[in-house]
PDB file of C-alpha atoms in Angstrom:
ATOM      1  CA  MET A   1     -20.900  25.412  -0.586  1.00  0.00           C
ATOM      2  CA  PHE A   2     -18.285  27.558  -2.286  1.00  0.00           C
ATOM      3  CA  ILE A   3     -15.295  26.195  -4.118  1.00  0.00           C
ATOM      4  CA  LYS A   4     -12.105  25.267  -2.243  1.00  0.00           C
ATOM      5  CA  CYS A   5      -8.649  24.645  -3.670  1.00  0.00           C
ATOM      6  CA  ASP A   6      -5.389  23.114  -2.586  1.00  0.00           C
ATOM      7  CA  THR A   7      -3.349  24.970  -5.239  1.00  0.00           C
ATOM      8  CA  ILE A   8      -4.073  27.846  -7.612  1.00  0.00           C
ATOM      9  CA  LYS A   9      -2.186  29.774 -10.264  1.00  0.00           C
ATOM     10  CA  LEU A  10      -3.271  33.331 -10.990  1.00  0.00           C
ATOM     11  CA  ARG A  11      -2.229  35.919 -13.561  1.00  0.00           C
ATOM     12  CA  CYS A  12      -2.228  39.693 -13.293  1.00  0.00           C
ATOM     13  CA  ASN A  13      -0.331  42.784 -14.439  1.00  0.00           C
ATOM     14  CA  TYR A  14       3.331  42.780 -13.390  1.00  0.00           C
ATOM     15  CA  LYS A  15       2.879  46.234 -11.892  1.00  0.00           C
ATOM     16  CA  TYR A  16       1.443  44.491  -8.826  1.00  0.00           C
ATOM     17  CA  LEU A  17       4.920  43.226  -7.943  1.00  0.00           C
ATOM     18  CA  LYS A  18       5.919  46.282  -5.949  1.00  0.00           C
ATOM     19  CA  GLU A  19       9.315  45.180  -4.616  1.00  0.00           C
ATOM     20  CA  MET A  20      11.730  42.248  -4.824  1.00  0.00           C
ATOM     21  CA  LYS A  21      13.439  41.950  -1.441  1.00  0.00           C
ATOM     22  CA  ILE A  22      15.742  39.086  -2.446  1.00  0.00           C
ATOM     23  CA  HIS A  23      17.346  38.048  -5.701  1.00  0.00           C
ATOM     24  CA  PHE A  24      14.894  36.794  -8.331  1.00  0.00           C
ATOM     25  CA  ASN A  25      16.351  34.626 -11.099  1.00  0.00           C
ATOM     26  CA  ILE A  26      16.491  36.311 -14.497  1.00  0.00           C
ATOM     27  CA  GLN A  27      15.293  34.751 -17.731  1.00  0.00           C
ATOM     28  CA  TYR A  28      17.007  35.941 -20.893  1.00  0.00           C
ATOM     29  CA  ASN A  29      16.083  35.802 -24.554  1.00  0.00           C
ATOM     30  CA  SER A  30      18.563  33.352 -26.102  1.00  0.00           C
ATOM     31  CA  LYS A  31      18.669  35.308 -29.370  1.00  0.00           C
ATOM     32  CA  ASN A  32      19.319  38.871 -28.221  1.00  0.00           C
ATOM     33  CA  ASN A  33      20.180  38.317 -24.533  1.00  0.00           C
ATOM     34  CA  LYS A  34      17.453  40.717 -23.406  1.00  0.00           C
ATOM     35  CA  GLU A  35      15.740  40.149 -20.106  1.00  0.00           C
ATOM     36  CA  LEU A  36      12.436  38.312 -20.537  1.00  0.00           C
ATOM     37  CA  GLY A  37      11.406  38.417 -16.915  1.00  0.00           C
ATOM     38  CA  ARG A  38      12.258  37.325 -13.395  1.00  0.00           C
ATOM     39  CA  TYR A  39      11.085  34.483 -11.206  1.00  0.00           C
ATOM     40  CA  PHE A  40      11.205  33.046  -7.718  1.00  0.00           C
ATOM     41  CA  ASN A  41      10.747  29.320  -7.073  1.00  0.00           C
ATOM     42  CA  SER A  42      10.493  28.019  -3.514  1.00  0.00           C
ATOM     43  CA  LYS A  43      11.925  24.634  -4.462  1.00  0.00           C
ATOM     44  CA  TYR A  44      15.327  26.324  -4.473  1.00  0.00           C
ATOM     45  CA  HIS A  45      14.681  27.774  -1.012  1.00  0.00           C
ATOM     46  CA  PRO A  46      14.453  25.009   1.617  1.00  0.00           C
ATOM     47  CA  GLU A  47      13.438  27.538   4.269  1.00  0.00           C
ATOM     48  CA  ILE A  48      10.027  27.715   2.532  1.00  0.00           C
ATOM     49  CA  PRO A  49       8.564  24.176   2.863  1.00  0.00           C
ATOM     50  CA  PHE A  50       5.709  24.578   0.388  1.00  0.00           C
ATOM     51  CA  ASN A  51       5.073  25.428  -3.240  1.00  0.00           C
ATOM     52  CA  LEU A  52       5.382  29.108  -4.207  1.00  0.00           C
ATOM     53  CA  TYR A  53       6.229  30.358  -7.688  1.00  0.00           C
ATOM     54  CA  ILE A  54       6.264  33.993  -8.802  1.00  0.00           C
ATOM     55  CA  ALA A  55       7.243  34.987 -12.340  1.00  0.00           C
ATOM     56  CA  THR A  56       7.076  38.187 -14.375  1.00  0.00           C
ATOM     57  CA  ASN A  57       6.938  38.460 -18.160  1.00  0.00           C
ATOM     58  CA  ASN A  58       8.205  41.731 -19.606  1.00  0.00           C
ATOM     59  CA  TYR A  59       6.788  41.071 -23.082  1.00  0.00           C
ATOM     60  CA  HIS A  60       3.239  40.434 -21.843  1.00  0.00           C
ATOM     61  CA  GLN A  61       3.594  42.818 -18.900  1.00  0.00           C
ATOM     62  CA  SER A  62       2.179  40.069 -16.726  1.00  0.00           C
ATOM     63  CA  MET A  63       2.899  38.222 -13.506  1.00  0.00           C
ATOM     64  CA  GLU A  64       1.952  34.687 -12.514  1.00  0.00           C
ATOM     65  CA  ILE A  65       1.742  33.513  -8.922  1.00  0.00           C
ATOM     66  CA  GLU A  66       1.236  29.867  -8.025  1.00  0.00           C
ATOM     67  CA  PHE A  67       0.898  28.717  -4.418  1.00  0.00           C
ATOM     68  CA  SER A  68      -0.532  25.916  -2.330  1.00  0.00           C
ATOM     69  CA  SER A  69      -2.841  26.185   0.641  1.00  0.00           C
ATOM     70  CA  LYS A  70       0.196  25.577   2.851  1.00  0.00           C
ATOM     71  CA  ILE A  71       0.806  29.319   2.535  1.00  0.00           C
ATOM     72  CA  LEU A  72      -2.007  29.559   5.124  1.00  0.00           C
ATOM     73  CA  LYS A  73       0.311  27.837   7.621  1.00  0.00           C
ATOM     74  CA  GLU A  74      -1.648  27.127  10.836  1.00  0.00           C
ATOM     75  CA  ASP A  75      -4.906  27.628   8.892  1.00  0.00           C
ATOM     76  CA  TYR A  76      -3.838  25.107   6.259  1.00  0.00           C
ATOM     77  CA  GLN A  77      -6.923  22.928   6.731  1.00  0.00           C
ATOM     78  CA  LYS A  78      -9.174  25.808   5.613  1.00  0.00           C
ATOM     79  CA  LEU A  79      -7.813  25.531   2.051  1.00  0.00           C
ATOM     80  CA  ILE A  80      -7.862  28.377  -0.463  1.00  0.00           C
ATOM     81  CA  ASN A  81     -11.356  29.823  -0.729  1.00  0.00           C
ATOM     82  CA  ARG A  82     -13.151  33.145  -0.922  1.00  0.00           C
ATOM     83  CA  ASP A  83     -12.567  33.735   2.803  1.00  0.00           C
ATOM     84  CA  THR A  84      -8.838  32.888   2.829  1.00  0.00           C
ATOM     85  CA  ILE A  85      -7.559  34.164  -0.544  1.00  0.00           C
ATOM     86  CA  ARG A  86      -6.623  37.558   0.951  1.00  0.00           C
ATOM     87  CA  GLN A  87      -4.819  35.838   3.812  1.00  0.00           C
ATOM     88  CA  CYS A  88      -2.848  33.778   1.267  1.00  0.00           C
ATOM     89  CA  LEU A  89      -1.628  36.884  -0.557  1.00  0.00           C
ATOM     90  CA  GLU A  90      -0.862  38.738   2.675  1.00  0.00           C
ATOM     91  CA  ASN A  91       1.162  35.752   3.886  1.00  0.00           C
ATOM     92  CA  ILE A  92       3.270  35.924   0.709  1.00  0.00           C
ATOM     93  CA  ASN A  93       4.229  39.454   1.723  1.00  0.00           C
ATOM     94  CA  LYS A  94       5.165  38.220   5.215  1.00  0.00           C
ATOM     95  CA  LEU A  95       7.762  35.807   3.817  1.00  0.00           C
ATOM     96  CA  GLY A  96      10.189  38.670   3.184  1.00  0.00           C
ATOM     97  CA  ILE A  97      10.898  37.804  -0.448  1.00  0.00           C
ATOM     98  CA  CYS A  98       8.817  40.493  -2.128  1.00  0.00           C
ATOM     99  CA  THR A  99       5.914  42.893  -1.758  1.00  0.00           C
ATOM    100  CA  ILE A 100       2.817  42.423  -3.889  1.00  0.00           C
ATOM    101  CA  ASP A 101      -0.225  44.703  -4.164  1.00  0.00           C
ATOM    102  CA  VAL A 102      -2.835  42.509  -2.479  1.00  0.00           C
ATOM    103  CA  ASN A 103      -5.797  44.774  -3.205  1.00  0.00           C
ATOM    104  CA  GLY A 104      -4.824  45.222  -6.844  1.00  0.00           C
ATOM    105  CA  ILE A 105      -4.441  41.486  -7.352  1.00  0.00           C
ATOM    106  CA  LEU A 106      -7.749  40.674  -5.662  1.00  0.00           C
ATOM    107  CA  LYS A 107      -9.502  43.183  -7.905  1.00  0.00           C
ATOM    108  CA  ASN A 108      -7.873  42.481 -11.257  1.00  0.00           C
ATOM    109  CA  ALA A 109      -6.203  39.049 -11.294  1.00  0.00           C
ATOM    110  CA  TRP A 110      -7.746  35.937 -12.798  1.00  0.00           C
ATOM    111  CA  ILE A 111      -7.305  32.203 -12.163  1.00  0.00           C
ATOM    112  CA  ILE A 112      -5.579  30.168 -14.878  1.00  0.00           C
ATOM    113  CA  ARG A 113      -5.182  26.826 -13.084  1.00  0.00           C
ATOM    114  CA  ALA A 114      -6.605  25.265  -9.936  1.00  0.00           C
ATOM    115  CA  ASP A 115      -6.636  22.031  -7.959  1.00  0.00           C
ATOM    116  CA  VAL A 116     -10.207  21.893  -6.673  1.00  0.00           C
ATOM    117  CA  THR A 117     -10.504  19.859  -3.495  1.00  0.00           C
ATOM    118  CA  GLU A 118     -12.958  18.151  -1.163  1.00  0.00           C
ATOM    119  CA  ASP A 119     -11.851  16.543   2.110  1.00  0.00           C
ATOM    120  CA  VAL A 120     -14.376  14.072   3.496  1.00  0.00           C
ATOM    121  CA  ASP A 121     -14.577  11.947   6.638  1.00  0.00           C
ATOM    122  CA  LEU A 122     -13.868   8.604   5.024  1.00  0.00           C
ATOM    123  CA  LYS A 123     -11.305   5.904   5.732  1.00  0.00           C
ATOM    124  CA  LEU A 124      -9.856   4.797   2.408  1.00  0.00           C
ATOM    125  CA  THR A 125      -9.964   1.016   2.817  1.00  0.00           C
ATOM    126  CA  ASP A 126      -9.100  -1.758   0.369  1.00  0.00           C
ATOM    127  CA  GLU A 127     -12.839  -2.437   0.045  1.00  0.00           C
ATOM    128  CA  ILE A 128     -13.449   1.141  -1.109  1.00  0.00           C
ATOM    129  CA  LEU A 129     -10.490   1.089  -3.513  1.00  0.00           C
ATOM    130  CA  ASN A 130     -11.785  -2.160  -5.013  1.00  0.00           C
ATOM    131  CA  ALA A 131     -15.286  -0.706  -5.368  1.00  0.00           C
ATOM    132  CA  LEU A 132     -13.873   2.332  -7.168  1.00  0.00           C
ATOM    133  CA  ASN A 133     -11.928   0.108  -9.562  1.00  0.00           C
ATOM    134  CA  GLN A 134     -14.926  -2.086 -10.307  1.00  0.00           C
ATOM    135  CA  ASN A 135     -17.297   0.794 -10.974  1.00  0.00           C
ATOM    136  CA  VAL A 136     -15.401   2.853 -13.535  1.00  0.00           C
ATOM    137  CA  GLY A 137     -18.033   3.763 -16.098  1.00  0.00           C
ATOM    138  CA  ASN A 138     -15.756   3.361 -19.112  1.00  0.00           C
ATOM    139  CA  TYR A 139     -12.577   1.486 -18.256  1.00  0.00           C
ATOM    140  CA  ARG A 140     -11.156   2.043 -21.751  1.00  0.00           C
ATOM    141  CA  ARG A 141     -11.332   5.823 -21.365  1.00  0.00           C
ATOM    142  CA  PHE A 142     -10.169   6.214 -17.790  1.00  0.00           C
ATOM    143  CA  LYS A 143      -6.864   4.673 -16.787  1.00  0.00           C
ATOM    144  CA  TRP A 144      -5.974   4.242 -13.152  1.00  0.00           C
ATOM    145  CA  GLN A 145      -2.772   4.107 -11.205  1.00  0.00           C
ATOM    146  CA  HIS A 146      -1.811   4.089  -7.554  1.00  0.00           C
ATOM    147  CA  TYR A 147      -1.191   7.551  -6.103  1.00  0.00           C
ATOM    148  CA  GLU A 148       1.813   7.689  -3.793  1.00  0.00           C
ATOM    149  CA  GLY A 149       0.862   4.275  -2.414  1.00  0.00           C
ATOM    150  CA  LYS A 150      -1.897   5.990  -0.413  1.00  0.00           C
ATOM    151  CA  GLY A 151      -4.665   6.340  -2.965  1.00  0.00           C
ATOM    152  CA  ILE A 152      -5.648   6.074  -6.586  1.00  0.00           C
ATOM    153  CA  THR A 153      -5.789   8.321  -9.650  1.00  0.00           C
ATOM    154  CA  PHE A 154      -8.144   7.998 -12.621  1.00  0.00           C
ATOM    155  CA  THR A 155      -7.058   9.827 -15.768  1.00  0.00           C
ATOM    156  CA  LYS A 156      -8.412  10.343 -19.272  1.00  0.00           C
ATOM    157  CA  ASP A 157      -6.172  12.049 -21.821  1.00  0.00           C
ATOM    158  CA  THR A 158      -7.941  13.919 -24.585  1.00  0.00           C
ATOM    159  CA  LYS A 159      -6.582  15.842 -27.537  1.00  0.00           C
ATOM    160  CA  TYR A 160      -6.649  19.172 -25.746  1.00  0.00           C
ATOM    161  CA  ASN A 161      -7.131  18.484 -22.039  1.00  0.00           C
ATOM    162  CA  LYS A 162      -6.582  15.869 -19.371  1.00  0.00           C
ATOM    163  CA  GLU A 163      -9.378  14.821 -17.038  1.00  0.00           C
ATOM    164  CA  GLU A 164      -8.279  13.459 -13.701  1.00  0.00           C
ATOM    165  CA  ILE A 165      -9.485  12.742 -10.212  1.00  0.00           C
ATOM    166  CA  LYS A 166      -7.169  11.866  -7.332  1.00  0.00           C
ATOM    167  CA  ILE A 167      -8.489  10.061  -4.271  1.00  0.00           C
ATOM    168  CA  TYR A 168      -6.060   9.565  -1.403  1.00  0.00           C
ATOM    169  CA  ASN A 169      -5.503   9.357   2.323  1.00  0.00           C
ATOM    170  CA  LYS A 170      -4.653  12.955   3.208  1.00  0.00           C
ATOM    171  CA  TYR A 171      -3.278  12.174   6.658  1.00  0.00           C
ATOM    172  CA  GLU A 172      -0.827   9.600   5.288  1.00  0.00           C
ATOM    173  CA  GLU A 173       0.168  11.931   2.451  1.00  0.00           C
ATOM    174  CA  LEU A 174       1.051  14.650   4.953  1.00  0.00           C
ATOM    175  CA  LEU A 175       3.152  12.248   7.024  1.00  0.00           C
ATOM    176  CA  LYS A 176       5.032  11.025   3.986  1.00  0.00           C
ATOM    177  CA  HIS A 177       5.567  14.179   1.946  1.00  0.00           C
ATOM    178  CA  SER A 178       4.911  17.232   4.111  1.00  0.00           C
ATOM    179  CA  ARG A 179       6.463  16.436   7.463  1.00  0.00           C
ATOM    180  CA  LYS A 180       8.873  19.375   7.216  1.00  0.00           C
ATOM    181  CA  PHE A 181       5.968  21.753   6.678  1.00  0.00           C
ATOM    182  CA  VAL A 182       3.899  20.222   9.486  1.00  0.00           C
ATOM    183  CA  ASP A 183       6.802  20.538  11.925  1.00  0.00           C
ATOM    184  CA  THR A 184       6.859  24.332  11.384  1.00  0.00           C
ATOM    185  CA  LEU A 185       3.280  24.731  12.611  1.00  0.00           C
ATOM    186  CA  PRO A 186       2.670  25.859  16.187  1.00  0.00           C
ATOM    187  CA  ASN A 187      -0.612  23.899  16.108  1.00  0.00           C
ATOM    188  CA  ARG A 188       0.756  20.846  14.285  1.00  0.00           C
ATOM    189  CA  ASN A 189      -1.211  18.396  16.428  1.00  0.00           C
ATOM    190  CA  LYS A 190      -4.490  20.200  15.758  1.00  0.00           C
ATOM    191  CA  VAL A 191      -3.843  20.210  11.999  1.00  0.00           C
ATOM    192  CA  MET A 192      -2.906  16.530  11.930  1.00  0.00           C
ATOM    193  CA  ASP A 193      -5.914  15.636  14.060  1.00  0.00           C
ATOM    194  CA  TYR A 194      -8.129  17.425  11.546  1.00  0.00           C
ATOM    195  CA  PHE A 195      -6.823  15.363   8.644  1.00  0.00           C
ATOM    196  CA  TYR A 196      -6.871  12.045  10.493  1.00  0.00           C
ATOM    197  CA  GLY A 197      -9.473   9.818   8.824  1.00  0.00           C
ATOM    198  CA  LYS A 198      -9.884  12.248   5.913  1.00  0.00           C
ATOM    199  CA  THR A 199      -9.901  11.185   2.271  1.00  0.00           C
ATOM    200  CA  ARG A 200      -9.091  13.884  -0.261  1.00  0.00           C
ATOM    201  CA  PHE A 201     -10.849  14.097  -3.619  1.00  0.00           C
ATOM    202  CA  GLU A 202      -8.986  16.417  -5.969  1.00  0.00           C
ATOM    203  CA  ILE A 203      -9.389  17.463  -9.580  1.00  0.00           C
ATOM    204  CA  THR A 204      -7.228  19.790 -11.656  1.00  0.00           C
ATOM    205  CA  LEU A 205      -8.747  22.486 -13.856  1.00  0.00           C
ATOM    206  CA  GLN A 206      -5.800  22.982 -16.169  1.00  0.00           C
ATOM    207  CA  ASN A 207      -6.678  26.189 -17.964  1.00  0.00           C
ATOM    208  CA  GLU A 208      -9.226  28.983 -18.254  1.00  0.00           C
ATOM    209  CA  THR A 209     -11.374  27.037 -20.698  1.00  0.00           C
ATOM    210  CA  GLN A 210     -11.789  24.132 -18.284  1.00  0.00           C
ATOM    211  CA  ILE A 211     -12.548  26.525 -15.439  1.00  0.00           C
ATOM    212  CA  LYS A 212     -15.313  28.227 -17.419  1.00  0.00           C
ATOM    213  CA  GLU A 213     -16.786  24.940 -18.655  1.00  0.00           C
ATOM    214  CA  ARG A 214     -16.730  23.064 -15.352  1.00  0.00           C
ATOM    215  CA  LEU A 215     -17.698  25.896 -13.013  1.00  0.00           C
ATOM    216  CA  GLY A 216     -19.895  27.918 -15.338  1.00  0.00           C
ATOM    217  CA  VAL A 217     -18.305  31.178 -14.180  1.00  0.00           C
ATOM    218  CA  GLY A 218     -15.662  33.652 -15.263  1.00  0.00           C
ATOM    219  CA  THR A 219     -12.047  33.353 -14.154  1.00  0.00           C
ATOM    220  CA  SER A 220     -11.713  36.551 -12.102  1.00  0.00           C
ATOM    221  CA  ILE A 221     -10.857  35.885  -8.472  1.00  0.00           C
ATOM    222  CA  LYS A 222     -14.307  37.069  -7.382  1.00  0.00           C
ATOM    223  CA  ASP A 223     -16.197  34.958  -9.907  1.00  0.00           C
ATOM    224  CA  PHE A 224     -14.057  31.885  -9.361  1.00  0.00           C
ATOM    225  CA  PHE A 225     -14.300  31.750  -5.577  1.00  0.00           C
ATOM    226  CA  ASN A 226     -18.016  32.510  -5.598  1.00  0.00           C
ATOM    227  CA  ALA A 227     -18.650  29.434  -7.748  1.00  0.00           C
ATOM    228  CA  THR A 228     -20.966  26.909  -6.104  1.00  0.00           C
ATOM    229  CA  SER A 229     -20.745  24.198  -8.750  1.00  0.00           C
ATOM    230  CA  SER A 230     -19.691  20.826  -7.334  1.00  0.00           C
ATOM    231  CA  ALA A 231     -16.887  20.261  -9.815  1.00  0.00           C
ATOM    232  CA  VAL A 232     -15.454  17.359  -7.818  1.00  0.00           C
ATOM    233  CA  ARG A 233     -18.777  15.528  -7.721  1.00  0.00           C
ATOM    234  CA  GLU A 234     -19.316  16.137 -11.433  1.00  0.00           C
ATOM    235  CA  GLN A 235     -15.915  14.664 -12.230  1.00  0.00           C
ATOM    236  CA  PHE A 236     -16.716  11.731  -9.925  1.00  0.00           C
ATOM    237  CA  ASP A 237     -19.863  11.141 -12.007  1.00  0.00           C
ATOM    238  CA  ARG A 238     -17.819  11.253 -15.225  1.00  0.00           C
ATOM    239  CA  VAL A 239     -15.505   8.533 -13.983  1.00  0.00           C
ATOM    240  CA  PHE A 240     -17.739   6.247 -11.944  1.00  0.00           C
ATOM    241  CA  ASP A 241     -21.058   4.620 -12.775  1.00  0.00           C
ATOM    242  CA  VAL A 242     -23.165   5.523  -9.756  1.00  0.00           C
ATOM    243  CA  SER A 243     -26.206   3.724 -11.162  1.00  0.00           C
ATOM    244  CA  LYS A 244     -24.342   0.443 -11.600  1.00  0.00           C
ATOM    245  CA  LYS A 245     -25.659  -2.398  -9.483  1.00  0.00           C
ATOM    246  CA  ASP A 246     -23.912  -5.437  -8.110  1.00  0.00           C
ATOM    247  CA  LEU A 247     -25.071  -8.937  -8.969  1.00  0.00           C
ATOM    248  CA  ASP A 248     -26.044 -11.048  -5.957  1.00  0.00           C
ATOM    249  CA  THR A 249     -25.301 -14.713  -6.754  1.00  0.00           C
ATOM    250  CA  SER A 250     -25.500 -15.986  -3.180  1.00  0.00           C
ATOM    251  CA  LYS A 251     -28.592 -18.107  -3.957  1.00  0.00           C
ATOM    252  CA  CYS A 252     -27.107 -19.794  -7.019  1.00  0.00           C
ATOM    253  CA  LYS A 253     -26.771 -23.566  -6.627  1.00  0.00           C
ATOM    254  CA  GLY A 254     -23.618 -24.715  -8.323  1.00  0.00           C
ATOM    255  CA  TYR A 255     -21.531 -23.584 -11.247  1.00  0.00           C
ATOM    256  CA  ASP A 256     -24.310 -24.021 -13.816  1.00  0.00           C
ATOM    257  CA  GLU A 257     -26.652 -21.556 -12.120  1.00  0.00           C
ATOM    258  CA  TRP A 258     -23.768 -19.177 -11.431  1.00  0.00           C
ATOM    259  CA  CYS A 259     -22.948 -19.057 -15.169  1.00  0.00           C
ATOM    260  CA  MET A 260     -26.604 -18.480 -16.038  1.00  0.00           C
ATOM    261  CA  ALA A 261     -26.770 -15.632 -13.537  1.00  0.00           C
ATOM    262  CA  TYR A 262     -23.907 -13.801 -15.221  1.00  0.00           C
ATOM    263  CA  LEU A 263     -25.373 -14.431 -18.654  1.00  0.00           C
ATOM    264  CA  LEU A 264     -28.629 -12.895 -17.444  1.00  0.00           C
ATOM    265  CA  ASP A 265     -26.652  -9.966 -16.062  1.00  0.00           C
ATOM    266  CA  TYR A 266     -24.979  -9.468 -19.447  1.00  0.00           C
ATOM    267  CA  PHE A 267     -28.396  -9.190 -21.109  1.00  0.00           C
ATOM    268  CA  ASN A 268     -29.800  -7.046 -18.280  1.00  0.00           C
ATOM    269  CA  GLY A 269     -32.204  -9.826 -17.272  1.00  0.00           C
ATOM    270  CA  ASP A 270     -33.921  -9.918 -20.689  1.00  0.00           C
ATOM    271  CA  LEU A 271     -34.894 -13.571 -21.167  1.00  0.00           C
ATOM    272  CA  LYS A 272     -35.900 -12.939 -24.771  1.00  0.00           C
ATOM    273  CA  GLN A 273     -32.410 -11.739 -25.664  1.00  0.00           C
ATOM    274  CA  VAL A 274     -30.893 -14.709 -23.861  1.00  0.00           C
ATOM    275  CA  GLU A 275     -33.052 -17.122 -25.861  1.00  0.00           C
ATOM    276  CA  GLN A 276     -32.284 -15.397 -29.160  1.00  0.00           C
ATOM    277  CA  SER A 277     -28.565 -15.532 -28.439  1.00  0.00           C
ATOM    278  CA  LEU A 278     -28.674 -19.227 -27.583  1.00  0.00           C
ATOM    279  CA  ARG A 279     -30.761 -20.001 -30.664  1.00  0.00           C
ATOM    280  CA  SER A 280     -28.474 -18.083 -33.036  1.00  0.00           C
ATOM    281  CA  SER A 281     -25.382 -19.763 -31.611  1.00  0.00           C
ATOM    282  CA  ASN A 282     -26.818 -23.250 -32.355  1.00  0.00           C
ATOM    283  CA  VAL A 283     -25.952 -24.448 -28.865  1.00  0.00           C
ATOM    284  CA  TYR A 284     -29.115 -26.583 -28.787  1.00  0.00           C
ATOM    285  CA  ASN A 285     -30.137 -28.927 -31.617  1.00  0.00           C
ATOM    286  CA  SER A 286     -33.723 -29.344 -30.453  1.00  0.00           C
ATOM    287  CA  ARG A 287     -36.497 -27.065 -29.319  1.00  0.00           C
ATOM    288  CA  ASN A 288     -37.029 -29.162 -26.229  1.00  0.00           C
ATOM    289  CA  GLY A 289     -33.429 -28.686 -25.098  1.00  0.00           C
ATOM    290  CA  LEU A 290     -33.641 -24.921 -25.491  1.00  0.00           C
ATOM    291  CA  ALA A 291     -37.049 -24.778 -23.809  1.00  0.00           C
ATOM    292  CA  GLU A 292     -35.772 -26.698 -20.800  1.00  0.00           C
ATOM    293  CA  ARG A 293     -32.778 -24.404 -20.514  1.00  0.00           C
ATOM    294  CA  MET A 294     -34.987 -21.318 -20.673  1.00  0.00           C
ATOM    295  CA  LYS A 295     -37.085 -22.686 -17.796  1.00  0.00           C
ATOM    296  CA  LYS A 296     -33.887 -22.874 -15.769  1.00  0.00           C
ATOM    297  CA  PHE A 297     -32.958 -19.332 -16.774  1.00  0.00           C
ATOM    298  CA  LYS A 298     -36.374 -18.143 -15.600  1.00  0.00           C
ATOM    299  CA  ALA A 299     -35.937 -19.875 -12.250  1.00  0.00           C
ATOM    300  CA  VAL A 300     -32.440 -18.428 -11.778  1.00  0.00           C
ATOM    301  CA  LYS A 301     -33.704 -14.961 -12.621  1.00  0.00           C
ATOM    302  CA  GLN A 302     -36.295 -15.235  -9.874  1.00  0.00           C
ATOM    303  CA  SER A 303     -33.692 -16.362  -7.341  1.00  0.00           C
ATOM    304  CA  ILE A 304     -31.166 -13.581  -7.927  1.00  0.00           C
ATOM    305  CA  ASN A 305     -31.411  -9.854  -7.628  1.00  0.00           C
ATOM    306  CA  LYS A 306     -29.208  -6.865  -8.218  1.00  0.00           C
ATOM    307  CA  LYS A 307     -28.366  -4.568  -5.362  1.00  0.00           C
ATOM    308  CA  GLU A 308     -27.289  -0.937  -5.416  1.00  0.00           C
ATOM    309  CA  ASN A 309     -23.576  -0.354  -5.034  1.00  0.00           C
ATOM    310  CA  GLY A 310     -23.914   1.425  -1.709  1.00  0.00           C
ATOM    311  CA  ILE A 311     -20.219   2.278  -1.416  1.00  0.00           C
ATOM    312  CA  ILE A 312     -20.093   4.373  -4.584  1.00  0.00           C
ATOM    313  CA  ARG A 313     -23.376   6.098  -3.825  1.00  0.00           C
ATOM    314  CA  GLN A 314     -22.323   6.817  -0.242  1.00  0.00           C
ATOM    315  CA  ILE A 315     -19.062   8.401  -1.407  1.00  0.00           C
ATOM    316  CA  ARG A 316     -20.855  10.509  -3.999  1.00  0.00           C
ATOM    317  CA  ASN A 317     -23.258  11.862  -1.398  1.00  0.00           C
ATOM    318  CA  MET A 318     -20.296  13.096   0.658  1.00  0.00           C
ATOM    319  CA  LEU A 319     -18.995  15.307  -2.142  1.00  0.00           C
TER     320      LEU A 319
END
């Protein structure tokens, strides 16, 4: 399966901006008042209900274009991939704001940022959200927060980069934040039906270094969209402990056995470590008392078992 994206930012030579059909804002050098470049931002143009940013840089003789998969309009659900990237660029030309050299960009541009995406048939329930929270591999490294009230985000900030995975109800997100865009589609019902029951898993590759490291490819458009690495699954594995198992305490009789079960879990079922810990803590003053307790620990160990966390493993297999 080849890589798919919700948003990308690419960079190329500014010569591929062939014509500006409407006014582009001008950026000036504050020291000498010379023109640095020009830019268009769709957030100032309500008639374009999706993200589109085009900017030239005279000093670097470069152009950056950032757009979301909504540029595909009625084909939005296909996302940005090796089969739709040309269509994305051609649709920019159809907006009537400028003319870009599609062939030149496809041949010579490179990707500098991307939101890599997987949409899976999964209803994001409270049970699943709880399972995700409980199975973070290193809770001190990855911090979580609710995403738009419809999902969850796990983030780790490092010195140079930020690692993040967003997991959210795509159908609800469209209803809440993209209704204006959806209403422009001639096949709006078909698009919404596609996303109904879908959960989106999304990671952001923030720069060229992350793209090369995570995908193992170059950043040219051809190399990038021919990548087959499952970057979303790999990030999922970084955040969540797929091998973690749940403790089944259903057979414990009373609070005493329940506490012993969790103590066994802490020591991974190693009775020797349990005994050494109890002995070193001087909980028991006699050998007989400790020996009797260890018999109980042995019995509890035989009555409990640890089961695979099927939810986490099931989700991983979908990615």
